[in-house]
Short mmCIF file of C-alpha atoms in Angstrom, two decimals:
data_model
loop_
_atom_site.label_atom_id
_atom_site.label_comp_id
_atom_site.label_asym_id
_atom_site.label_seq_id
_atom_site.Cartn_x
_atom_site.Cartn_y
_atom_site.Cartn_z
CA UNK C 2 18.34 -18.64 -4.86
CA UNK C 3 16.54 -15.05 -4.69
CA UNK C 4 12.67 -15.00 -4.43
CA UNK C 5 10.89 -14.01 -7.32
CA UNK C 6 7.80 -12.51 -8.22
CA UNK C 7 4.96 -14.90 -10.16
CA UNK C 8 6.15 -13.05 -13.53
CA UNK C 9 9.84 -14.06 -13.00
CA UNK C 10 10.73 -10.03 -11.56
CA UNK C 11 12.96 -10.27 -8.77
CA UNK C 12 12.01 -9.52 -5.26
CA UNK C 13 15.19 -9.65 -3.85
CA UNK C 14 18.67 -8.72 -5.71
CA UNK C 15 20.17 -10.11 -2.63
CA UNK C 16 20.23 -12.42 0.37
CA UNK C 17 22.57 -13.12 3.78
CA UNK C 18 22.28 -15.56 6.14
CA UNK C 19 21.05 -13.90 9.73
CA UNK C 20 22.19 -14.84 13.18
CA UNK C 21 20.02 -14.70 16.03
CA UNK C 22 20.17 -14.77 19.67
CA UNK C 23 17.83 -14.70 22.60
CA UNK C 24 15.27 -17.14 23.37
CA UNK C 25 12.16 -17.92 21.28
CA UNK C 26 10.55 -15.83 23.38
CA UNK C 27 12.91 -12.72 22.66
CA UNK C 28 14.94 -13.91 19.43
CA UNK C 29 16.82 -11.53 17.86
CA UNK C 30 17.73 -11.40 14.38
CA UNK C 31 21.03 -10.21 13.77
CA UNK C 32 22.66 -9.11 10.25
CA UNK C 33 26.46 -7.94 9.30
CA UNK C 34 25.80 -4.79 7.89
CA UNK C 35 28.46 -1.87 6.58
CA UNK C 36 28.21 1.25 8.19
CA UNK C 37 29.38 4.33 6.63
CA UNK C 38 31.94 1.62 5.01
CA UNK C 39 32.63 -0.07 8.70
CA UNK C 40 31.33 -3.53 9.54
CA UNK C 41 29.39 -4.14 12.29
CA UNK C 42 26.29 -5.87 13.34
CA UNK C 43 22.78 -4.64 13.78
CA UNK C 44 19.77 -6.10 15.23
CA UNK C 45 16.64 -5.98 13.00
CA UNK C 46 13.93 -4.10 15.43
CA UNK C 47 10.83 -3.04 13.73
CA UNK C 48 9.44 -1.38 16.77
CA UNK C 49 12.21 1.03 16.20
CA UNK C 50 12.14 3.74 13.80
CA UNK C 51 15.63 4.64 11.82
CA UNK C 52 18.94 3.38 11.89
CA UNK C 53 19.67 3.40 15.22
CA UNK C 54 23.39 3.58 15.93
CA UNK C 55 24.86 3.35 19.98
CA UNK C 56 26.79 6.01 20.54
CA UNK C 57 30.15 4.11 20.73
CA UNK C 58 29.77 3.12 17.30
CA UNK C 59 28.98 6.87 16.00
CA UNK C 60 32.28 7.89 18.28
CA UNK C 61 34.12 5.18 15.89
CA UNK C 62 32.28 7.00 12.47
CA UNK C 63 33.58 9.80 13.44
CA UNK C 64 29.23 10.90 13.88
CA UNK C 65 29.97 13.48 16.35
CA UNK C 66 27.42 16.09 17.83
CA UNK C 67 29.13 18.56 15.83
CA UNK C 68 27.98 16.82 12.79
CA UNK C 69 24.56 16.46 13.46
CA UNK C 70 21.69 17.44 11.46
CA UNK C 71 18.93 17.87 14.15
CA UNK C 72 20.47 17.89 17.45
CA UNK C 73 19.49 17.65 21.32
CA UNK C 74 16.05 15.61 20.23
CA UNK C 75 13.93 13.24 22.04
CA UNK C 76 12.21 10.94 20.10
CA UNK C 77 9.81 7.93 20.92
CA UNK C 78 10.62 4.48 20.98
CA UNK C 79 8.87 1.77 22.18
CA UNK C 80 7.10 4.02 24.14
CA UNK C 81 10.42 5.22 26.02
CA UNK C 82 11.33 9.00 25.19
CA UNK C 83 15.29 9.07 24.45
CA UNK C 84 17.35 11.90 23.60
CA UNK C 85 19.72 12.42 21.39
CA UNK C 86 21.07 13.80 17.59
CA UNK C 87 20.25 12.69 14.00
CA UNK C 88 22.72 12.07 11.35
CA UNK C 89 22.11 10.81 7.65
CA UNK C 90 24.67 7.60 7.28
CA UNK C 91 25.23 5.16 4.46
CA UNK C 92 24.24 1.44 5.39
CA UNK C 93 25.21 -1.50 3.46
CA UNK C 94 23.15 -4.55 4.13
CA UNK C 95 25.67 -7.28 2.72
CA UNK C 96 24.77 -10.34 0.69
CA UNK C 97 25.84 -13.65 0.64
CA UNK C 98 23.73 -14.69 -2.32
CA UNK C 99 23.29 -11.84 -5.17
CA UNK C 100 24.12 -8.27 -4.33
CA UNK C 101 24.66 -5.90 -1.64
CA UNK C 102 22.17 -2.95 -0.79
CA UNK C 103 23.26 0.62 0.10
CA UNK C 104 21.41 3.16 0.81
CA UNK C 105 21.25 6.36 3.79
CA UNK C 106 18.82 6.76 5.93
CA UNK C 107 17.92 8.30 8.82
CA UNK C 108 20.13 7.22 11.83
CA UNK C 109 19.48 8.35 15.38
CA UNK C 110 22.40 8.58 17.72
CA UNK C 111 20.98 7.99 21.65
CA UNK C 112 22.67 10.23 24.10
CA UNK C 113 25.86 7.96 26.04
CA UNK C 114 24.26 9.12 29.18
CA UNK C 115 20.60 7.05 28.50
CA UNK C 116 23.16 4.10 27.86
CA UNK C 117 20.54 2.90 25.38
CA UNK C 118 21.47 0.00 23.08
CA UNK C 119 25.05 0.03 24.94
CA UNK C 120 25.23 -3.46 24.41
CA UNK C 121 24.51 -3.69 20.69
CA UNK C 122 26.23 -1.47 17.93
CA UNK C 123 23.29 -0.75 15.89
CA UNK C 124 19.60 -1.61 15.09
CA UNK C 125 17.70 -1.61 11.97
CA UNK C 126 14.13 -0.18 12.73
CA UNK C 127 11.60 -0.12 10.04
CA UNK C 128 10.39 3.28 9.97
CA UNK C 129 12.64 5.40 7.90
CA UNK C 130 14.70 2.57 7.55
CA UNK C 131 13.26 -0.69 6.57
CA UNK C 132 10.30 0.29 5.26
CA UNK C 133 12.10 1.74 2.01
CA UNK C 134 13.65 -1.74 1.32
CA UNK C 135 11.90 -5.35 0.36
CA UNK C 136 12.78 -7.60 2.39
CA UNK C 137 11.49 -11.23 3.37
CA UNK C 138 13.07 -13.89 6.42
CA UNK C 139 13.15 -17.46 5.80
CA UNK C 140 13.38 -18.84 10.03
CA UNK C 141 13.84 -22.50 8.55
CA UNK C 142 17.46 -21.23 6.98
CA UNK C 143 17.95 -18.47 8.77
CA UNK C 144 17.85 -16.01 5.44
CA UNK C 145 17.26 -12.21 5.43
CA UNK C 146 16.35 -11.63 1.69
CA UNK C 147 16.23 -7.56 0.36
CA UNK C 148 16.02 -5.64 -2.32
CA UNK C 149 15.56 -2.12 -3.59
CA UNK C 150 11.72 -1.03 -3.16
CA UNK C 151 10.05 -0.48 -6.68
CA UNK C 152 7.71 2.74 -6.76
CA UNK M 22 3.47 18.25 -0.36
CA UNK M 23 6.90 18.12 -2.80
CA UNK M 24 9.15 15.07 -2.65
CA UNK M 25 11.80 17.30 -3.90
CA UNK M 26 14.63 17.63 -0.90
CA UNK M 27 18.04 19.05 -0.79
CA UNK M 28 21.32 17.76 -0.17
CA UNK M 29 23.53 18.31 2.18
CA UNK M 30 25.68 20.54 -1.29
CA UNK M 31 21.85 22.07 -1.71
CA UNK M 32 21.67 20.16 -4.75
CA UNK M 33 17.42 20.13 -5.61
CA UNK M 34 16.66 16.49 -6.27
CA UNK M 35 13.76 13.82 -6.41
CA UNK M 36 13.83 11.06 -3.69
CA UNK M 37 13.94 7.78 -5.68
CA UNK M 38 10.87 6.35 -3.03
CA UNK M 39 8.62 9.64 -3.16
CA UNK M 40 7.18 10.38 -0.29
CA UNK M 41 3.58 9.13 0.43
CA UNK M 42 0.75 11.18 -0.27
CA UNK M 43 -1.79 10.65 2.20
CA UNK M 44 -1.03 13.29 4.38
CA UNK M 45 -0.47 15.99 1.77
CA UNK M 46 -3.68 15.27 0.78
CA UNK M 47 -5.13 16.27 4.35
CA UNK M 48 -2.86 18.68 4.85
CA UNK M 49 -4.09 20.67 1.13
CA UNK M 50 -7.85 20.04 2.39
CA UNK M 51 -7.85 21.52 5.80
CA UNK M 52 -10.00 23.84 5.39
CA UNK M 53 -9.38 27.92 6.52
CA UNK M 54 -9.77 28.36 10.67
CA UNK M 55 -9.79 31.71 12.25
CA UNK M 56 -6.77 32.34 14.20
CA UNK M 57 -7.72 31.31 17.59
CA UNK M 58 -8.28 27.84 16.22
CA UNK M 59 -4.64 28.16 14.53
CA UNK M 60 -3.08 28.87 17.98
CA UNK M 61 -4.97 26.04 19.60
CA UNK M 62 -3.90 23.56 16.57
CA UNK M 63 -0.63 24.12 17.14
CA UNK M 64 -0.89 24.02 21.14
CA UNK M 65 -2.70 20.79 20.25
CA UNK M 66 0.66 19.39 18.85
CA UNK M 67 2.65 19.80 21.71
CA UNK M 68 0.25 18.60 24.11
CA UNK M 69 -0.02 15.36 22.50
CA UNK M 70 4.32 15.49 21.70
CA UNK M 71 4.51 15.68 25.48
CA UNK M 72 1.79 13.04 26.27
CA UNK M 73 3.09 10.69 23.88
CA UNK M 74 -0.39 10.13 21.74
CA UNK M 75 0.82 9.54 17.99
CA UNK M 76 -2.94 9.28 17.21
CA UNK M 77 -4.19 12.61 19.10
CA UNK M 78 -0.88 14.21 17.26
CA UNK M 79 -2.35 13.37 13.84
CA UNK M 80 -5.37 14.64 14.57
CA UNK M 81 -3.74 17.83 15.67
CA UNK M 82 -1.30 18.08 12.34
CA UNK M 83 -4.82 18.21 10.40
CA UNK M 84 -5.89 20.99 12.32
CA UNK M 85 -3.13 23.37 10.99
CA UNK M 86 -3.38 25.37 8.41
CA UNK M 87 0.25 24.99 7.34
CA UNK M 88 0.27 27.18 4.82
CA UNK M 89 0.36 30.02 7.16
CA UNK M 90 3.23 28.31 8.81
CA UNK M 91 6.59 30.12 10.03
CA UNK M 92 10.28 27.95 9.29
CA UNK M 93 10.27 28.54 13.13
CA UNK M 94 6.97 26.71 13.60
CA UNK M 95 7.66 24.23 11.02
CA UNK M 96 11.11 23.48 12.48
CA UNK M 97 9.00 23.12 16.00
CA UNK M 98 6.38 20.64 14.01
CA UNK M 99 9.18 18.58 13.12
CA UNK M 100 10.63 18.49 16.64
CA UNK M 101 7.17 17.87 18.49
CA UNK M 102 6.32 15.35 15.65
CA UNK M 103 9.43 12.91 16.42
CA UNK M 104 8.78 13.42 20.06
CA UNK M 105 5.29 12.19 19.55
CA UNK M 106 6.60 9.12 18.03
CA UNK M 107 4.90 10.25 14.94
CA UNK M 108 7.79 9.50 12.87
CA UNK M 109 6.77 9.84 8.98
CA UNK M 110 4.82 12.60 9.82
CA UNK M 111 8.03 14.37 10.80
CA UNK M 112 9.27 13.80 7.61
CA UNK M 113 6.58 14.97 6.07
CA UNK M 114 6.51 17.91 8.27
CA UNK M 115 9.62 18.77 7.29
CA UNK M 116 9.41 18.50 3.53
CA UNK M 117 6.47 20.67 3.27
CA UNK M 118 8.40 23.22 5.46
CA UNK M 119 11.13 22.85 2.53
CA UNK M 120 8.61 23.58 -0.06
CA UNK M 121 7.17 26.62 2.08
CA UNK M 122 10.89 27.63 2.94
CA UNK M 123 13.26 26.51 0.89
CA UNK M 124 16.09 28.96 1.75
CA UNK M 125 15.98 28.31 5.58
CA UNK M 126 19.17 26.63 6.42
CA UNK M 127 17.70 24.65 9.00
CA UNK M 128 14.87 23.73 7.07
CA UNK M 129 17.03 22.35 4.75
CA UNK M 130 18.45 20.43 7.06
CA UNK M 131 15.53 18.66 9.10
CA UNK M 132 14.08 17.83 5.55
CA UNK M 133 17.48 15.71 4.30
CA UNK M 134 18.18 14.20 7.70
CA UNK M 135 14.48 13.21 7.36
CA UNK M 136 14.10 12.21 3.92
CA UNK M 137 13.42 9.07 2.67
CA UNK M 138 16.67 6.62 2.16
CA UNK M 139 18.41 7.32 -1.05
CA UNK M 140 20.08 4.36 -2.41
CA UNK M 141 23.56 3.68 -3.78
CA UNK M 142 25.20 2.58 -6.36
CA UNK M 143 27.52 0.52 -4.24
CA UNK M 144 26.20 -3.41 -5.15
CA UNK M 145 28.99 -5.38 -3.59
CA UNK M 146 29.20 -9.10 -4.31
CA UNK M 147 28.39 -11.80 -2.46
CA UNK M 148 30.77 -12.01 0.59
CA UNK M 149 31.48 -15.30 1.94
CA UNK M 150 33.67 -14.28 4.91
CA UNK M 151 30.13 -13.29 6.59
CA UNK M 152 28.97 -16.83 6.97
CA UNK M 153 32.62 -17.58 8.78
CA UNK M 154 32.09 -14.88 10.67
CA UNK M 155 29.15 -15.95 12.25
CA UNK M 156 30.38 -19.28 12.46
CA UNK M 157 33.00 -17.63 14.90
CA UNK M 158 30.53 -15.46 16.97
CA UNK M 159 28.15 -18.35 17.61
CA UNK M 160 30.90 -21.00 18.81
CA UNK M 161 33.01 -18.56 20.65
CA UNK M 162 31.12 -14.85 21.17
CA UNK M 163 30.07 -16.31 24.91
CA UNK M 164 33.39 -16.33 26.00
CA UNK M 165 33.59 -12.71 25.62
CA UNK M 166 30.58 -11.06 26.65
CA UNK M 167 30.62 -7.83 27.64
CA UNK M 168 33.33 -7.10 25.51
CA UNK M 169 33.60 -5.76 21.82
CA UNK M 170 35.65 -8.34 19.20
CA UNK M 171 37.02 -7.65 15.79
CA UNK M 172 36.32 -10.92 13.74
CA UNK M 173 37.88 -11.30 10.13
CA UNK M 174 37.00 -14.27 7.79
CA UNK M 175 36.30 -16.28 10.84
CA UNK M 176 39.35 -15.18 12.90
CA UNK M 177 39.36 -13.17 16.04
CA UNK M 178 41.78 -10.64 15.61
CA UNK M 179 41.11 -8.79 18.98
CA UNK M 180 39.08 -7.79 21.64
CA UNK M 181 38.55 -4.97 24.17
CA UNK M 182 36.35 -3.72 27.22
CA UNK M 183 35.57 -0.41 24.37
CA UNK M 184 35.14 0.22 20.48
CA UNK M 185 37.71 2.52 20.76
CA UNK M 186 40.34 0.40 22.73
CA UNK M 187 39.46 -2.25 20.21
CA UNK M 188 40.24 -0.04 17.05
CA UNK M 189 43.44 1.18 18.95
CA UNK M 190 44.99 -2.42 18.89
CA UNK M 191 44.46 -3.23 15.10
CA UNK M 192 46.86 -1.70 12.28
CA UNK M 193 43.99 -1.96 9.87
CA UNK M 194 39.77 -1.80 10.55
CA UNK M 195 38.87 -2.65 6.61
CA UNK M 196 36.71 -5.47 5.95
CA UNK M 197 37.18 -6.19 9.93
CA UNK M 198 33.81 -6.93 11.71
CA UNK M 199 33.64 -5.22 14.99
CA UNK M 200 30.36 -6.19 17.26
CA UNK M 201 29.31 -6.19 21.03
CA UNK M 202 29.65 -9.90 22.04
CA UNK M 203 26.70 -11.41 23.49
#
């Protein structure tokens, strides 16, 4: 079931069920996602700003430097300075309950050489990103509700 | 400070979010400096883009008088303003450089890749292969760590040391979930 608002408006048009990894201490919370139409997974990090895509997944998009719309550009995350390009790419958070979500954002492609987020495919930051979207997490089933921000 | 941006065909058009005001609003009150106070404003940005200070980079943005603003210096805002970690600000930045300079290629570009998400009219239905999926990564993703996996509808279909080795082995990538496994 979606969440709703008190006078019966949705809050969500859709939900999917997250996975998560780490320990309590560092959990993770992991969605499927669509990617400029490829599925992957991102990690939801709202310390991070933009769609953050590793650069082995961009190779794979075919998000080359050539392509990008600001190039050879540090920018600040987590307090760490990383360089690298930034693209606009069309992300699909997928539903299990309701509908999917797509929009394109901002996504920020790290240099290969900073080996930044090698390990992961992609994260979903908030600024830029997630902070255009509702969204809600139910921890007791694991549920990563969103929607389409009204304004 | 316009919420109008441009596409990447230079179609004019209205984010659906807007883009928030507050800074606009500071921006359209600083008051007029003399030009020595300009130069500094602007020295104030990168100082703070290369010390990291998102706060001491705000107050330096409110310094400028940005109507007296090059694309060039604009363009550098925009730059400095990402590197400070100062994120919407950028974007803002960079719209109000559109509205100042709306014919500067490069403008043009900072402001889309900057603008705020645009959705889609792409609502998919529900998809229950996801929860199988995940089913598969939790009970078996340990056994290849390190590596990346295509999964489909709960079945491993392949995995490799590289997303590009991986893709290289399938015949077809749609509706195929490829992921780092941890």
């Amino acid at each position: 079931m979606l969440l709703t608002f008190d006078n019966g408006d949705q809050f969500a048009s859709g939900a999917v069920g997250y996975s998560s990894s780490g320990s309590a201490f560092a959990a993770r919370l992991i969605l499927e996602v669509e990617v400029e139409g490829r599925r992957t997974e991102a990690i939801i990090d709202t310390a991070a700003p933009f769609l953050i895509c590793s650069p082995e997944l961009a190779e794979h998009l075919g998000a080359d430097a050539l392509d990008a719309l600001i190039d050879d550009q540090e920018i600040l995350i987590r307090g760490i300075r990383i360089k690298g390009r930034i693209h606009r790419i069309n992300l699909t958070i997928l539903a299990t309950a309701g509908t999917s979500l797509s929009f394109d954002v901002t996504a920020f492609v790290p240099d290969a050489s900073k080996n930044f987020g090698a390990a992961h495919p992609a994260f979903l930051g908030y600024g830029g990103c997630l902070e255009w979207i509702r969204f809600a997490v139910d921890p007791s089933t694991e549920t990563f509700y969103f929607g389409p921000r009204s304004n | 400070l316009s919420g109008n941006i441009i596409n990447k065909k230079g179609d004019r058009k209205q984010p659906p979010f807007g883009i928030d005001g507050g800074l606009s609003e500071r921006l359209e009150d600083t008051s007029a400096s003399n030009i020595d106070q300009e130069e500094g404003a602007i020295a104030g940005l990168e100082a703070a883009a290369d010390a990291g200070d998102e706060h001491a980079f705000l107050a330096a943005v409110k310094s400028v008088e940005w109507s007296e603003r090059t694309a060039a210096e604009f363009l550098c805002a925009t730059r400095l303003a990402l590197k400070a970690g100062a994120h919407s600000v950028a974007r803002q930045i960079s719209a109000l450089g559109l509205e100042r300079h709306p014919t500067n290629p490069q403008i043009q570009k900072f402001a889309y890749a900057l603008a705020p998400p645009r959705t889609i009219g792409r609502a998919l239905p529900p998809d229950p292969t996801i929860e199988a999926n995940q089913k598969w990564l939790r009970e078996h993703a340990g056994e290849y760590t390190g590596k990346w996996v295509a999964v489909k509808d709960g079945h491993l279909l392949g995995a490799a040391a590289s997303l590009r080795h991986l893709v290289d082995q399938l015949d077809n990538i749609d509706g195929v979930l490829l992921t780092a496994a941890r």
